[in-house]
Amino acid sequence: MFERFFPDEYVASTYVIPFEKLYAEGYRGVIFDIDNTLVPHGAPADERAKKLFRRLNDIGFSSCLISNNQEARVKMFNREIGTRYIYNAHKPLTKNYIKAMEIMGTDRTNTVFVGDQLFTDVWGAKKAGIRNILVKPIHPKEEIQIVLKRYLEKVVLHFYKKGLKNKKD
């Protein structure tokens, strides 16, 4: 019942993802959500985010940000990152995941998506046929509509983790 929302992977942080390994596996593009995926909600790019995008560039990845935020927010974050972006993306609709791949020159087989929300980020990536990685939110301060969705996410993640445990047994 909840499987449509299950992430392909679930990790503690964007900053622990082995991007070199993903590149070796043939991935060439990474699509990122911003808030609570790369920085706390509403924050500018910090040193850790800047370092990550330099690393991705050095590895050879193309990148693109897709956010449901308005352009001013996305532009402010991207000022020192300098990657491509799509704002007001209407995730989980798939059209902007597809547009991001077109911008990067990648496709469903060699693109990975990284985000912190199941019902927008992960579900949209899954519907678009993109490998996805769910990360734990960076900071608990969020807008009220996201706080409410987090309660439902806890239920889905309970069944996701239970399924992983059953596979191991």
mmCIF file of C-alpha atoms in Angstrom, residues 7 14 17 33 51 64 93 96-97 152 161 166:
data_model
loop_
_atom_site.group_PDB
_atom_site.id
_atom_site.type_symbol
_atom_site.label_atom_id
_atom_site.label_comp_id
_atom_site.label_asym_id
_atom_site.label_seq_id
_atom_site.Cartn_x
_atom_site.Cartn_y
_atom_site.Cartn_z
ATOM 1 C CA PRO A 7 12.659 5.501 -1.373
ATOM 2 C CA THR A 14 23.234 14.232 1.541
ATOM 3 C CA ILE A 17 26.250 9.785 -0.181
ATOM 4 C CA ASP A 33 15.957 19.465 -3.542
ATOM 5 C CA LYS A 51 32.267 22.008 -1.227
ATOM 6 C CA CYS A 64 20.333 20.662 -11.202
ATOM 7 C CA LEU A 93 4.524 16.333 -10.806
ATOM 8 C CA ASN A 96 10.277 19.278 -14.015
ATOM 9 C CA TYR A 97 12.213 16.122 -13.141
ATOM 10 C CA LEU A 152 2.404 10.774 7.635
ATOM 11 C CA LYS A 161 12.060 -0.022 7.615
ATOM 12 C CA ASN A 166 12.075 -8.608 6.868
#
